[in-house]
Coordinates of C-alpha atoms and ligand atoms in Angstrom, one line a residue:
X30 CA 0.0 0.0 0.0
X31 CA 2.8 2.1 0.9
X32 CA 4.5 1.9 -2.7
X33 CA 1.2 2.6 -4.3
X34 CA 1.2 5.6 -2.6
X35 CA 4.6 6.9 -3.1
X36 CA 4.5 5.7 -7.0
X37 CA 1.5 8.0 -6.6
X38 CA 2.9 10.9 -5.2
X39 CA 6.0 10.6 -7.5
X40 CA 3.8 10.4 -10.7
X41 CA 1.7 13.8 -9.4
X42 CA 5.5 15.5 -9.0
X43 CA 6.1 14.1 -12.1
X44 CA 2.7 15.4 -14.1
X45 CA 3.3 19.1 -12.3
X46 CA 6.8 19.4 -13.8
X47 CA 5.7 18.5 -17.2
X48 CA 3.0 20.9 -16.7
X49 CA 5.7 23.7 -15.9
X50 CA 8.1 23.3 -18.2
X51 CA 5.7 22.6 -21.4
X52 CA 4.1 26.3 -20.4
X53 CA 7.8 27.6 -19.5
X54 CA 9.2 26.7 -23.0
X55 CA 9.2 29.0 -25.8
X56 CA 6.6 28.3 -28.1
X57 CA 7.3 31.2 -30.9
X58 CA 9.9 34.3 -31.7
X59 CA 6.9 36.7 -31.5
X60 CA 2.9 36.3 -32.0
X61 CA 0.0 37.7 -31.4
X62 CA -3.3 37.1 -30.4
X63 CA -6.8 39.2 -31.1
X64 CA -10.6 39.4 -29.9
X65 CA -13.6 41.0 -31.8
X66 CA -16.1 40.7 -28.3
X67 CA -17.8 38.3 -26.8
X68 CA -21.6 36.9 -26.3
X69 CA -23.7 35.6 -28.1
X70 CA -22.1 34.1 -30.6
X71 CA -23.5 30.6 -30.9
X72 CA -23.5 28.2 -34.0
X73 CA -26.5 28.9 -36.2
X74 CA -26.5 33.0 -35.5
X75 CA -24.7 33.8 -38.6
X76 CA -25.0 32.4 -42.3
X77 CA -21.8 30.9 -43.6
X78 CA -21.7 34.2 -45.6
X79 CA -21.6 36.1 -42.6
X80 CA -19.1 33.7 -40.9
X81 CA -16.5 34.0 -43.7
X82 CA -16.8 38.1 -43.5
X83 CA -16.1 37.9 -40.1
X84 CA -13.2 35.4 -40.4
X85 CA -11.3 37.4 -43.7
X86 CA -11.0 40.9 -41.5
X87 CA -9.8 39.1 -38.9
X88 CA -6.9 37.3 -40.8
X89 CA -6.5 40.5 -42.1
X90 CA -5.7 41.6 -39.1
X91 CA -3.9 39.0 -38.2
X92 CA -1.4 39.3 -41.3
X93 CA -0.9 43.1 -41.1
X94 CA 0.1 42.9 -37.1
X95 CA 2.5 39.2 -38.1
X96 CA 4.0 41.2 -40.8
X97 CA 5.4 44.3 -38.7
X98 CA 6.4 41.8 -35.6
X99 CA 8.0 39.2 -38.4
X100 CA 10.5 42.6 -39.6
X101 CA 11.0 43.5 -36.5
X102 CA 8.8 45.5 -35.4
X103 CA 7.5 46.2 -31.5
X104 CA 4.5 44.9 -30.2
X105 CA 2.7 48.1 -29.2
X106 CA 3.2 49.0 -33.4
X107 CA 1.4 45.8 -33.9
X108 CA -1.2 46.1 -31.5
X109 CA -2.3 49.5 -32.7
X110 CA -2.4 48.3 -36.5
X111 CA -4.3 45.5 -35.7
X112 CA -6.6 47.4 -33.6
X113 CA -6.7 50.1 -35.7
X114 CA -7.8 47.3 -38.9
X115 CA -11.2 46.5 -36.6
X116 CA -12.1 49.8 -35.5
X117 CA -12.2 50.6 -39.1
X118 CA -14.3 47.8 -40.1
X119 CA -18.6 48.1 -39.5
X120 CA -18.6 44.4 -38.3
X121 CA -17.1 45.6 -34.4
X122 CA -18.0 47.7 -32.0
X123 CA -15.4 50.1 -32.3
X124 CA -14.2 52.9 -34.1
X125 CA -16.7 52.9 -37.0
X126 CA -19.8 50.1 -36.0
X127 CA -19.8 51.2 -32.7
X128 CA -22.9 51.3 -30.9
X129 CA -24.9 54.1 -29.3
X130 CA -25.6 55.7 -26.3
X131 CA -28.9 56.3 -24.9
X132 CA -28.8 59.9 -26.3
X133 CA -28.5 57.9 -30.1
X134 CA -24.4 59.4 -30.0
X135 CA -20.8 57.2 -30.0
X136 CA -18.7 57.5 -27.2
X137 CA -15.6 55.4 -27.9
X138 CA -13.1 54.3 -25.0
X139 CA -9.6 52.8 -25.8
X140 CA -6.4 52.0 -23.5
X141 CA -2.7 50.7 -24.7
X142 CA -0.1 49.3 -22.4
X143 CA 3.7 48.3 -23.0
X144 CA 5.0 45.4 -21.2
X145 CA 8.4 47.0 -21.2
X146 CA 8.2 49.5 -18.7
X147 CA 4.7 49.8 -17.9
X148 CA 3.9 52.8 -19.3
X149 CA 0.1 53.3 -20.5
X150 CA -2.4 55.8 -22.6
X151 CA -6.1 55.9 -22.3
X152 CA -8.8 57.9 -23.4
X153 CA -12.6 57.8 -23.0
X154 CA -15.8 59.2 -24.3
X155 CA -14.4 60.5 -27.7
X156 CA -17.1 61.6 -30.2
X157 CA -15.1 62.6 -33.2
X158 CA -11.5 60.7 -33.1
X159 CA -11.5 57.9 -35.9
X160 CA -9.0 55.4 -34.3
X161 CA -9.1 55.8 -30.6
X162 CA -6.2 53.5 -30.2
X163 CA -3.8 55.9 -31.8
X164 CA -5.3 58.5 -29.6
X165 CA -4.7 56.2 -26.5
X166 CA -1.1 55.7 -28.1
X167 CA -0.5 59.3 -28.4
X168 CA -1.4 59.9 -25.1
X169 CA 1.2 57.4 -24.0
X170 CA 4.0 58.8 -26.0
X171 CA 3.2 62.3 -25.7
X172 CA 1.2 63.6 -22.8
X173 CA 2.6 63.7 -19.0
X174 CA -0.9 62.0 -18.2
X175 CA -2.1 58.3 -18.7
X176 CA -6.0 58.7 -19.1
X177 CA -8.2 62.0 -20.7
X178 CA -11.1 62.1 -21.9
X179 CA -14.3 63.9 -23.7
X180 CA -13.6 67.8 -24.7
X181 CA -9.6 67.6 -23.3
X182 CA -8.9 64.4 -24.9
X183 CA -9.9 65.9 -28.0
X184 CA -8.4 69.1 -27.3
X185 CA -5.2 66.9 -27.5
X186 CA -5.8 65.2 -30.4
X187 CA -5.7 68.6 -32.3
X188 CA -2.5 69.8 -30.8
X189 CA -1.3 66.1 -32.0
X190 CA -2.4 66.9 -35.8
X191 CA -5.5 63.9 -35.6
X192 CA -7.8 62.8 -37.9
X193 CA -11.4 64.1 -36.8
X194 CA -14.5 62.2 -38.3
X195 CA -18.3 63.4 -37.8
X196 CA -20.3 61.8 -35.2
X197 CA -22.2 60.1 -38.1
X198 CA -19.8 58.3 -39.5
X199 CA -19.4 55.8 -36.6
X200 CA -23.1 54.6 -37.3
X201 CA -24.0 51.9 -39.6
X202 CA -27.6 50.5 -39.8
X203 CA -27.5 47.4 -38.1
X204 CA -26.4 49.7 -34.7
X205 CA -29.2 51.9 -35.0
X206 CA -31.7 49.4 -35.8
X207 CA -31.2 47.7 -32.8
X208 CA -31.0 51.2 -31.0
X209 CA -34.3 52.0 -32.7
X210 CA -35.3 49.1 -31.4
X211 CA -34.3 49.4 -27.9
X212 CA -35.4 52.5 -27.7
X213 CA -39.2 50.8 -29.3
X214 CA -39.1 48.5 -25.8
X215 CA -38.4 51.3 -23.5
X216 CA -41.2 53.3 -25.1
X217 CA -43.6 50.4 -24.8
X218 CA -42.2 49.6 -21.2
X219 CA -41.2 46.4 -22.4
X220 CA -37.7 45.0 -20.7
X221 CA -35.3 45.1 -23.2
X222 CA -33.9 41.8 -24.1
X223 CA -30.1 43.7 -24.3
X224 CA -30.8 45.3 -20.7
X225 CA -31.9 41.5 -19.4
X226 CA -28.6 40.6 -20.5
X227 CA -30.2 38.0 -23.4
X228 CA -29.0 39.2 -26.1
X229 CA -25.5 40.7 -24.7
X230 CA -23.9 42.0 -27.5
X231 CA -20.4 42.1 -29.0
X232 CA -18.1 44.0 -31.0
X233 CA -15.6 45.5 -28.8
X234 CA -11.6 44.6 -30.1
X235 CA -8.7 44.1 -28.2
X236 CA -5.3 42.3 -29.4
X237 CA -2.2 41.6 -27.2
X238 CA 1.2 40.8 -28.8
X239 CA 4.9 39.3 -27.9
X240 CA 8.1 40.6 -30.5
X241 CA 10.9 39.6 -31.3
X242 CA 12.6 41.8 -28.1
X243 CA 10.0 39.9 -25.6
X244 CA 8.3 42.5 -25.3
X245 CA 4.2 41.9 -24.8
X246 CA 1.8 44.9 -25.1
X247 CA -2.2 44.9 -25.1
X248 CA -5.0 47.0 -26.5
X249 CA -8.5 47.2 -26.1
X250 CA -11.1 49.8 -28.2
X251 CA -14.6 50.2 -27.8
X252 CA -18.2 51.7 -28.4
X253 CA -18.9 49.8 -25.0
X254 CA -22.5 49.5 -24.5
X255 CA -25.9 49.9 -26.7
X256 CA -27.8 52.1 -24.8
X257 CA -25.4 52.9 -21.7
X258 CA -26.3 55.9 -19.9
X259 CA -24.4 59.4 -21.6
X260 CA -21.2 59.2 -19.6
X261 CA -20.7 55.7 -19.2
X262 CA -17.7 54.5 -19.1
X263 CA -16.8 50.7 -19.1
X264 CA -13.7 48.8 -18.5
X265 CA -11.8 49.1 -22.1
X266 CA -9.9 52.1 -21.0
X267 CA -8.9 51.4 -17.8
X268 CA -5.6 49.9 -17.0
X269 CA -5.9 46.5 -14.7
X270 CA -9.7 45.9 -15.6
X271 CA -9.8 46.1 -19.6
X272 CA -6.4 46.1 -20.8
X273 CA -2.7 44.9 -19.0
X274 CA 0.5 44.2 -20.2
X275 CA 3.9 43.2 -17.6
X276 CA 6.7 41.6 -19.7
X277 CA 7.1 39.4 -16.4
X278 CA 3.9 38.0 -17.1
X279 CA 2.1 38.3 -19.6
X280 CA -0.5 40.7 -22.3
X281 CA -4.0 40.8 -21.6
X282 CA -7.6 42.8 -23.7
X283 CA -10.8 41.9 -22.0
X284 CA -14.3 41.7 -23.6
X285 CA -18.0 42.0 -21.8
X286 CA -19.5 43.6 -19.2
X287 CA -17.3 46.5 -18.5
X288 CA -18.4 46.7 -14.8
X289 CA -18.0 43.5 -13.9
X290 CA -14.2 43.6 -15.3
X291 CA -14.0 46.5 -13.9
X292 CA -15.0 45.4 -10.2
X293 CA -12.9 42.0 -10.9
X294 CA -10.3 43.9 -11.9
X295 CA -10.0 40.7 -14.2
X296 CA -6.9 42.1 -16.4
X297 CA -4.3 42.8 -13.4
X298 CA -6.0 40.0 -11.3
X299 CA -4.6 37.3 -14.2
X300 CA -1.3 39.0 -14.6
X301 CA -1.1 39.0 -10.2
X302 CA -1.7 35.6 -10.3
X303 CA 0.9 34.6 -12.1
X304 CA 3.5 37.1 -11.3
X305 CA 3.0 36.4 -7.3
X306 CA 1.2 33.0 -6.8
X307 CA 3.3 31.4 -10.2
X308 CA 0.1 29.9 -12.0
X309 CA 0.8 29.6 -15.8
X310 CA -1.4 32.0 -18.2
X311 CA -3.8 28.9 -18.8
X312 CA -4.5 28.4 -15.5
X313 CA -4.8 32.0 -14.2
X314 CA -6.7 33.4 -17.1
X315 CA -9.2 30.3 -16.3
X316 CA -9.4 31.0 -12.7
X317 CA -10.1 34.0 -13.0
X318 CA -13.1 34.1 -15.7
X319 CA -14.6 31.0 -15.0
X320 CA -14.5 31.5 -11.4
X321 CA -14.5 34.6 -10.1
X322 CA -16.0 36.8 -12.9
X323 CA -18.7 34.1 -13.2
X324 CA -19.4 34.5 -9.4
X325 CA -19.8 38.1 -9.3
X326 CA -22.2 37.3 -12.3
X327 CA -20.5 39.1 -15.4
X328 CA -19.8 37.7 -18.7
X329 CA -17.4 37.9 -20.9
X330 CA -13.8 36.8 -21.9
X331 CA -9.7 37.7 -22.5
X332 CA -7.1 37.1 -25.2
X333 CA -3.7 36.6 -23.7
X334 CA -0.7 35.6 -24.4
X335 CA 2.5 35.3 -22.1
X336 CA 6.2 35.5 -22.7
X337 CA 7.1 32.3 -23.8
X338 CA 4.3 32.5 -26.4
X339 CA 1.2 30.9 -24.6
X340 CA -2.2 31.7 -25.8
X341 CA -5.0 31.7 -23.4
X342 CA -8.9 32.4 -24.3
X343 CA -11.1 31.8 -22.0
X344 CA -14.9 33.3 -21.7
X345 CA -18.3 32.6 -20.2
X346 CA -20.4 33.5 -23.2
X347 CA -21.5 31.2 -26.3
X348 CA -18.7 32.7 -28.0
X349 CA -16.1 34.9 -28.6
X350 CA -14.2 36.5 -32.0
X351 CA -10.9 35.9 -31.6
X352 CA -7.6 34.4 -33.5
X353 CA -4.5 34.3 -33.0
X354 CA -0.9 34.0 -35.3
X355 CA 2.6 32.7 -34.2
X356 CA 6.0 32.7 -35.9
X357 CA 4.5 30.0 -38.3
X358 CA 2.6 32.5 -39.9
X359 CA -0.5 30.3 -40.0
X360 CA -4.0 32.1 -38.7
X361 CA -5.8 30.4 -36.5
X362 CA -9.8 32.0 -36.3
X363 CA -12.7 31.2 -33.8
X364 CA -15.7 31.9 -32.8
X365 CA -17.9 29.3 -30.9
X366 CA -16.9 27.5 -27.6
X367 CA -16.5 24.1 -29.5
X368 CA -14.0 25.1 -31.7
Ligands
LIG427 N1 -16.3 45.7 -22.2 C1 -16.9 46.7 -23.0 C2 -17.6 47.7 -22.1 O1 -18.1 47.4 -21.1 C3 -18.0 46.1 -23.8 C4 -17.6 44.9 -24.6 O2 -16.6 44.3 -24.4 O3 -18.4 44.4 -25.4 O4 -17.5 48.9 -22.4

Protein backbone atom coordinates (compact mmCIF):
# COMPACT_ATOMS: atom_id res chain seq x y z
CA UNK A 1 0.00 0.00 0.00
CA UNK A 2 2.81 2.09 0.87
CA UNK A 3 4.53 1.89 -2.65
CA UNK A 4 1.21 2.57 -4.28
CA UNK A 5 1.22 5.59 -2.59
CA UNK A 6 4.65 6.86 -3.07
CA UNK A 7 4.49 5.71 -7.00
CA UNK A 8 1.49 8.04 -6.63
CA UNK A 9 2.87 10.87 -5.19
CA UNK A 10 6.03 10.65 -7.54
CA UNK A 11 3.82 10.42 -10.68
CA UNK A 12 1.67 13.78 -9.44
CA UNK A 13 5.54 15.52 -9.00
CA UNK A 14 6.08 14.08 -12.08
CA UNK A 15 2.72 15.44 -14.15
CA UNK A 16 3.29 19.09 -12.29
CA UNK A 17 6.78 19.40 -13.76
CA UNK A 18 5.69 18.50 -17.17
CA UNK A 19 3.05 20.90 -16.67
CA UNK A 20 5.70 23.73 -15.90
CA UNK A 21 8.12 23.30 -18.17
CA UNK A 22 5.72 22.64 -21.37
CA UNK A 23 4.08 26.30 -20.41
CA UNK A 24 7.82 27.56 -19.45
CA UNK A 25 9.21 26.72 -23.04
CA UNK A 26 9.18 29.04 -25.80
CA UNK A 27 6.58 28.33 -28.12
CA UNK A 28 7.33 31.24 -30.86
CA UNK A 29 9.88 34.27 -31.69
CA UNK A 30 6.94 36.67 -31.55
CA UNK A 31 2.88 36.25 -31.96
CA UNK A 32 0.01 37.72 -31.37
CA UNK A 33 -3.32 37.09 -30.40
CA UNK A 34 -6.80 39.17 -31.08
CA UNK A 35 -10.57 39.40 -29.86
CA UNK A 36 -13.61 40.98 -31.81
CA UNK A 37 -16.11 40.72 -28.27
CA UNK A 38 -17.79 38.31 -26.76
CA UNK A 39 -21.55 36.89 -26.35
CA UNK A 40 -23.65 35.61 -28.07
CA UNK A 41 -22.12 34.12 -30.60
CA UNK A 42 -23.52 30.60 -30.94
CA UNK A 43 -23.49 28.16 -33.96
CA UNK A 44 -26.53 28.91 -36.17
CA UNK A 45 -26.45 32.96 -35.46
CA UNK A 46 -24.73 33.82 -38.63
CA UNK A 47 -24.97 32.38 -42.33
CA UNK A 48 -21.80 30.88 -43.62
CA UNK A 49 -21.71 34.15 -45.63
CA UNK A 50 -21.63 36.09 -42.55
CA UNK A 51 -19.08 33.73 -40.90
CA UNK A 52 -16.48 33.98 -43.67
CA UNK A 53 -16.83 38.14 -43.51
CA UNK A 54 -16.07 37.87 -40.12
CA UNK A 55 -13.18 35.42 -40.39
CA UNK A 56 -11.25 37.36 -43.71
CA UNK A 57 -11.05 40.85 -41.45
CA UNK A 58 -9.83 39.05 -38.93
CA UNK A 59 -6.88 37.33 -40.85
CA UNK A 60 -6.53 40.52 -42.07
CA UNK A 61 -5.66 41.60 -39.14
CA UNK A 62 -3.95 38.96 -38.17
CA UNK A 63 -1.38 39.27 -41.31
CA UNK A 64 -0.93 43.07 -41.08
CA UNK A 65 0.14 42.88 -37.15
CA UNK A 66 2.51 39.20 -38.15
CA UNK A 67 4.00 41.22 -40.82
CA UNK A 68 5.42 44.28 -38.71
CA UNK A 69 6.40 41.80 -35.64
CA UNK A 70 8.00 39.16 -38.42
CA UNK A 71 10.50 42.61 -39.61
CA UNK A 72 11.02 43.47 -36.52
CA UNK A 73 8.80 45.55 -35.38
CA UNK A 74 7.51 46.16 -31.54
CA UNK A 75 4.51 44.90 -30.22
CA UNK A 76 2.74 48.09 -29.20
CA UNK A 77 3.24 49.01 -33.36
CA UNK A 78 1.40 45.76 -33.89
CA UNK A 79 -1.17 46.12 -31.51
CA UNK A 80 -2.31 49.52 -32.71
CA UNK A 81 -2.43 48.33 -36.49
CA UNK A 82 -4.28 45.45 -35.66
CA UNK A 83 -6.63 47.35 -33.57
CA UNK A 84 -6.68 50.15 -35.73
CA UNK A 85 -7.77 47.32 -38.86
CA UNK A 86 -11.20 46.52 -36.62
CA UNK A 87 -12.07 49.84 -35.48
CA UNK A 88 -12.19 50.56 -39.07
CA UNK A 89 -14.30 47.81 -40.15
CA UNK A 90 -18.57 48.14 -39.48
CA UNK A 91 -18.59 44.43 -38.29
CA UNK A 92 -17.05 45.62 -34.41
CA UNK A 93 -18.02 47.69 -31.98
CA UNK A 94 -15.37 50.13 -32.29
CA UNK A 95 -14.24 52.92 -34.07
CA UNK A 96 -16.72 52.87 -36.96
CA UNK A 97 -19.75 50.14 -36.02
CA UNK A 98 -19.78 51.17 -32.67
CA UNK A 99 -22.89 51.26 -30.86
CA UNK A 100 -24.94 54.12 -29.31
CA UNK A 101 -25.58 55.66 -26.32
CA UNK A 102 -28.93 56.35 -24.86
CA UNK A 103 -28.77 59.94 -26.32
CA UNK A 104 -28.52 57.93 -30.14
CA UNK A 105 -24.37 59.35 -30.03
CA UNK A 106 -20.76 57.20 -29.98
CA UNK A 107 -18.70 57.46 -27.21
CA UNK A 108 -15.59 55.40 -27.87
CA UNK A 109 -13.06 54.26 -25.04
CA UNK A 110 -9.62 52.79 -25.76
CA UNK A 111 -6.37 52.05 -23.52
CA UNK A 112 -2.69 50.71 -24.69
CA UNK A 113 -0.11 49.32 -22.37
CA UNK A 114 3.67 48.29 -22.98
CA UNK A 115 5.04 45.45 -21.19
CA UNK A 116 8.42 47.04 -21.24
CA UNK A 117 8.24 49.54 -18.71
CA UNK A 118 4.68 49.81 -17.86
CA UNK A 119 3.92 52.78 -19.34
CA UNK A 120 0.12 53.27 -20.46
CA UNK A 121 -2.37 55.84 -22.65
CA UNK A 122 -6.12 55.91 -22.28
CA UNK A 123 -8.85 57.91 -23.43
CA UNK A 124 -12.62 57.83 -22.96
CA UNK A 125 -15.81 59.15 -24.34
CA UNK A 126 -14.40 60.47 -27.65
CA UNK A 127 -17.14 61.61 -30.19
CA UNK A 128 -15.11 62.61 -33.21
CA UNK A 129 -11.50 60.70 -33.10
CA UNK A 130 -11.45 57.86 -35.89
CA UNK A 131 -9.04 55.39 -34.26
CA UNK A 132 -9.10 55.82 -30.60
CA UNK A 133 -6.17 53.54 -30.16
CA UNK A 134 -3.78 55.89 -31.80
CA UNK A 135 -5.30 58.45 -29.61
CA UNK A 136 -4.67 56.25 -26.50
CA UNK A 137 -1.09 55.66 -28.11
CA UNK A 138 -0.46 59.26 -28.44
CA UNK A 139 -1.39 59.94 -25.10
CA UNK A 140 1.18 57.37 -24.02
CA UNK A 141 4.00 58.77 -25.97
CA UNK A 142 3.21 62.27 -25.74
CA UNK A 143 1.25 63.57 -22.77
CA UNK A 144 2.61 63.67 -18.96
CA UNK A 145 -0.88 62.04 -18.24
CA UNK A 146 -2.12 58.31 -18.67
CA UNK A 147 -5.97 58.75 -19.12
CA UNK A 148 -8.18 62.00 -20.71
CA UNK A 149 -11.10 62.14 -21.88
CA UNK A 150 -14.33 63.87 -23.67
CA UNK A 151 -13.57 67.80 -24.70
CA UNK A 152 -9.59 67.60 -23.30
CA UNK A 153 -8.93 64.35 -24.95
CA UNK A 154 -9.91 65.89 -28.05
CA UNK A 155 -8.39 69.10 -27.27
CA UNK A 156 -5.21 66.93 -27.50
CA UNK A 157 -5.76 65.20 -30.42
CA UNK A 158 -5.71 68.65 -32.32
CA UNK A 159 -2.48 69.80 -30.79
CA UNK A 160 -1.32 66.06 -32.04
CA UNK A 161 -2.45 66.85 -35.79
CA UNK A 162 -5.53 63.87 -35.62
CA UNK A 163 -7.76 62.83 -37.86
CA UNK A 164 -11.42 64.06 -36.76
CA UNK A 165 -14.52 62.22 -38.32
CA UNK A 166 -18.33 63.42 -37.75
CA UNK A 167 -20.31 61.78 -35.25
CA UNK A 168 -22.20 60.06 -38.07
CA UNK A 169 -19.80 58.30 -39.48
CA UNK A 170 -19.38 55.77 -36.64
CA UNK A 171 -23.09 54.64 -37.28
CA UNK A 172 -23.97 51.91 -39.58
CA UNK A 173 -27.63 50.53 -39.83
CA UNK A 174 -27.47 47.38 -38.14
CA UNK A 175 -26.42 49.70 -34.71
CA UNK A 176 -29.22 51.88 -35.04
CA UNK A 177 -31.70 49.38 -35.76
CA UNK A 178 -31.17 47.74 -32.78
CA UNK A 179 -31.03 51.22 -31.01
CA UNK A 180 -34.33 52.04 -32.71
CA UNK A 181 -35.27 49.08 -31.36
CA UNK A 182 -34.29 49.37 -27.91
CA UNK A 183 -35.42 52.54 -27.66
CA UNK A 184 -39.24 50.82 -29.25
CA UNK A 185 -39.12 48.51 -25.83
CA UNK A 186 -38.40 51.30 -23.50
CA UNK A 187 -41.16 53.33 -25.10
CA UNK A 188 -43.62 50.41 -24.78
CA UNK A 189 -42.22 49.64 -21.17
CA UNK A 190 -41.18 46.41 -22.38
CA UNK A 191 -37.71 45.00 -20.65
CA UNK A 192 -35.30 45.09 -23.22
CA UNK A 193 -33.89 41.78 -24.15
CA UNK A 194 -30.14 43.74 -24.30
CA UNK A 195 -30.84 45.31 -20.74
CA UNK A 196 -31.90 41.52 -19.44
CA UNK A 197 -28.62 40.62 -20.51
CA UNK A 198 -30.21 37.97 -23.36
CA UNK A 199 -29.00 39.20 -26.09
CA UNK A 200 -25.52 40.72 -24.75
CA UNK A 201 -23.95 41.98 -27.45
CA UNK A 202 -20.37 42.13 -28.96
CA UNK A 203 -18.06 44.02 -31.01
CA UNK A 204 -15.61 45.50 -28.84
CA UNK A 205 -11.62 44.61 -30.13
CA UNK A 206 -8.68 44.15 -28.19
CA UNK A 207 -5.30 42.34 -29.44
CA UNK A 208 -2.22 41.63 -27.21
CA UNK A 209 1.22 40.79 -28.81
CA UNK A 210 4.95 39.26 -27.86
CA UNK A 211 8.08 40.63 -30.46
CA UNK A 212 10.92 39.57 -31.27
CA UNK A 213 12.63 41.78 -28.14
CA UNK A 214 9.99 39.89 -25.59
CA UNK A 215 8.31 42.54 -25.32
CA UNK A 216 4.23 41.88 -24.80
CA UNK A 217 1.84 44.93 -25.10
CA UNK A 218 -2.22 44.86 -25.10
CA UNK A 219 -4.97 47.04 -26.47
CA UNK A 220 -8.46 47.19 -26.12
CA UNK A 221 -11.13 49.76 -28.18
CA UNK A 222 -14.64 50.23 -27.77
CA UNK A 223 -18.24 51.68 -28.39
CA UNK A 224 -18.92 49.82 -24.98
CA UNK A 225 -22.46 49.47 -24.51
CA UNK A 226 -25.87 49.86 -26.74
CA UNK A 227 -27.79 52.09 -24.79
CA UNK A 228 -25.39 52.95 -21.74
CA UNK A 229 -26.33 55.90 -19.85
CA UNK A 230 -24.36 59.43 -21.56
CA UNK A 231 -21.16 59.24 -19.60
CA UNK A 232 -20.69 55.71 -19.19
CA UNK A 233 -17.69 54.50 -19.13
CA UNK A 234 -16.83 50.74 -19.06
CA UNK A 235 -13.71 48.76 -18.50
CA UNK A 236 -11.76 49.06 -22.05
CA UNK A 237 -9.94 52.06 -21.03
CA UNK A 238 -8.91 51.45 -17.75
CA UNK A 239 -5.64 49.91 -17.03
CA UNK A 240 -5.89 46.51 -14.72
CA UNK A 241 -9.65 45.91 -15.60
CA UNK A 242 -9.79 46.11 -19.64
CA UNK A 243 -6.36 46.06 -20.82
CA UNK A 244 -2.75 44.94 -19.01
CA UNK A 245 0.49 44.24 -20.15
CA UNK A 246 3.90 43.15 -17.65
CA UNK A 247 6.66 41.55 -19.72
CA UNK A 248 7.12 39.38 -16.41
CA UNK A 249 3.86 37.98 -17.12
CA UNK A 250 2.08 38.31 -19.57
CA UNK A 251 -0.50 40.72 -22.25
CA UNK A 252 -4.05 40.78 -21.64
CA UNK A 253 -7.55 42.78 -23.71
CA UNK A 254 -10.78 41.87 -21.96
CA UNK A 255 -14.31 41.71 -23.59
CA UNK A 256 -18.03 41.95 -21.80
CA UNK A 257 -19.55 43.63 -19.24
CA UNK A 258 -17.30 46.51 -18.47
CA UNK A 259 -18.44 46.75 -14.79
CA UNK A 260 -17.97 43.50 -13.90
CA UNK A 261 -14.20 43.60 -15.27
CA UNK A 262 -14.00 46.49 -13.86
CA UNK A 263 -15.01 45.43 -10.15
CA UNK A 264 -12.89 42.04 -10.85
CA UNK A 265 -10.29 43.86 -11.94
CA UNK A 266 -10.00 40.70 -14.16
CA UNK A 267 -6.92 42.06 -16.42
CA UNK A 268 -4.31 42.77 -13.45
CA UNK A 269 -5.96 39.99 -11.30
CA UNK A 270 -4.57 37.26 -14.19
CA UNK A 271 -1.32 38.99 -14.60
CA UNK A 272 -1.06 39.01 -10.25
CA UNK A 273 -1.68 35.60 -10.26
CA UNK A 274 0.89 34.62 -12.06
CA UNK A 275 3.48 37.08 -11.31
CA UNK A 276 3.03 36.43 -7.29
CA UNK A 277 1.24 32.99 -6.82
CA UNK A 278 3.32 31.38 -10.19
CA UNK A 279 0.10 29.89 -12.02
CA UNK A 280 0.83 29.57 -15.78
CA UNK A 281 -1.37 32.00 -18.24
CA UNK A 282 -3.82 28.91 -18.82
CA UNK A 283 -4.50 28.39 -15.53
CA UNK A 284 -4.78 32.02 -14.21
CA UNK A 285 -6.70 33.38 -17.10
CA UNK A 286 -9.21 30.25 -16.32
CA UNK A 287 -9.38 31.03 -12.68
CA UNK A 288 -10.09 34.00 -12.99
CA UNK A 289 -13.07 34.14 -15.73
CA UNK A 290 -14.61 30.99 -14.97
CA UNK A 291 -14.53 31.53 -11.37
CA UNK A 292 -14.53 34.64 -10.05
CA UNK A 293 -15.99 36.80 -12.88
CA UNK A 294 -18.66 34.14 -13.18
CA UNK A 295 -19.37 34.45 -9.35
CA UNK A 296 -19.78 38.15 -9.33
CA UNK A 297 -22.23 37.26 -12.35
CA UNK A 298 -20.51 39.07 -15.37
CA UNK A 299 -19.83 37.70 -18.68
CA UNK A 300 -17.36 37.93 -20.95
CA UNK A 301 -13.82 36.76 -21.91
CA UNK A 302 -9.66 37.71 -22.49
CA UNK A 303 -7.14 37.10 -25.16
CA UNK A 304 -3.74 36.63 -23.72
CA UNK A 305 -0.74 35.62 -24.37
CA UNK A 306 2.54 35.35 -22.14
CA UNK A 307 6.20 35.55 -22.73
CA UNK A 308 7.09 32.33 -23.79
CA UNK A 309 4.31 32.53 -26.40
CA UNK A 310 1.24 30.92 -24.63
CA UNK A 311 -2.17 31.71 -25.83
CA UNK A 312 -4.99 31.73 -23.44
CA UNK A 313 -8.89 32.35 -24.25
CA UNK A 314 -11.13 31.83 -21.95
CA UNK A 315 -14.95 33.26 -21.72
CA UNK A 316 -18.32 32.59 -20.22
CA UNK A 317 -20.38 33.49 -23.16
CA UNK A 318 -21.54 31.20 -26.34
CA UNK A 319 -18.67 32.66 -27.97
CA UNK A 320 -16.13 34.94 -28.62
CA UNK A 321 -14.24 36.47 -32.00
CA UNK A 322 -10.88 35.89 -31.58
CA UNK A 323 -7.57 34.43 -33.50
CA UNK A 324 -4.52 34.31 -32.96
CA UNK A 325 -0.86 34.05 -35.25
CA UNK A 326 2.58 32.66 -34.20
CA UNK A 327 6.04 32.68 -35.88
CA UNK A 328 4.55 29.96 -38.27
CA UNK A 329 2.60 32.52 -39.92
CA UNK A 330 -0.48 30.30 -40.05
CA UNK A 331 -3.96 32.15 -38.69
CA UNK A 332 -5.76 30.41 -36.52
CA UNK A 333 -9.75 31.96 -36.31
CA UNK A 334 -12.65 31.15 -33.84
CA UNK A 335 -15.67 31.89 -32.80
CA UNK A 336 -17.85 29.31 -30.85
CA UNK A 337 -16.86 27.50 -27.59
CA UNK A 338 -16.54 24.10 -29.46
CA UNK A 339 -13.99 25.12 -31.69
N1 LIG B 1 -16.26 45.75 -22.16
C1 LIG B 1 -16.94 46.72 -22.97
C2 LIG B 1 -17.57 47.74 -22.06
O1 LIG B 1 -18.12 47.38 -21.06
C3 LIG B 1 -18.00 46.12 -23.84
C4 LIG B 1 -17.63 44.86 -24.59
O2 LIG B 1 -16.56 44.31 -24.39
O3 LIG B 1 -18.43 44.40 -25.42
O4 LIG B 1 -17.55 48.91 -22.38
Amino acid sequence: MKDVIRSLFILTILLFLISCTESDQQKTEFGLVLHGGAGSIYKGRFTAEEEKIYEDKIKEALNAGYEILKNNGTSIEAVTKVITILEDSPLFNAGKGAVLNSEGKVELDASIMSGKDLTVGAVARLSKIKNPILLANAVKDKSKHVFLIGDGAEIFAVEQGFEFVENEYFLTPEKLESFNKIKAEEKAKVQSSIQKNEEFKYGTVGCAALDKEGNLAAGTSTGGIMNKRYGRVGDSPIIGAGTYANNTTCAISATGQGEYFIRGVVAHDISSLMEYKGMNLKEASKKVINEKLKTLGGKGGIIAIDRYGNIADPFNTEGMFRGYILDDGTPVVKFYKED
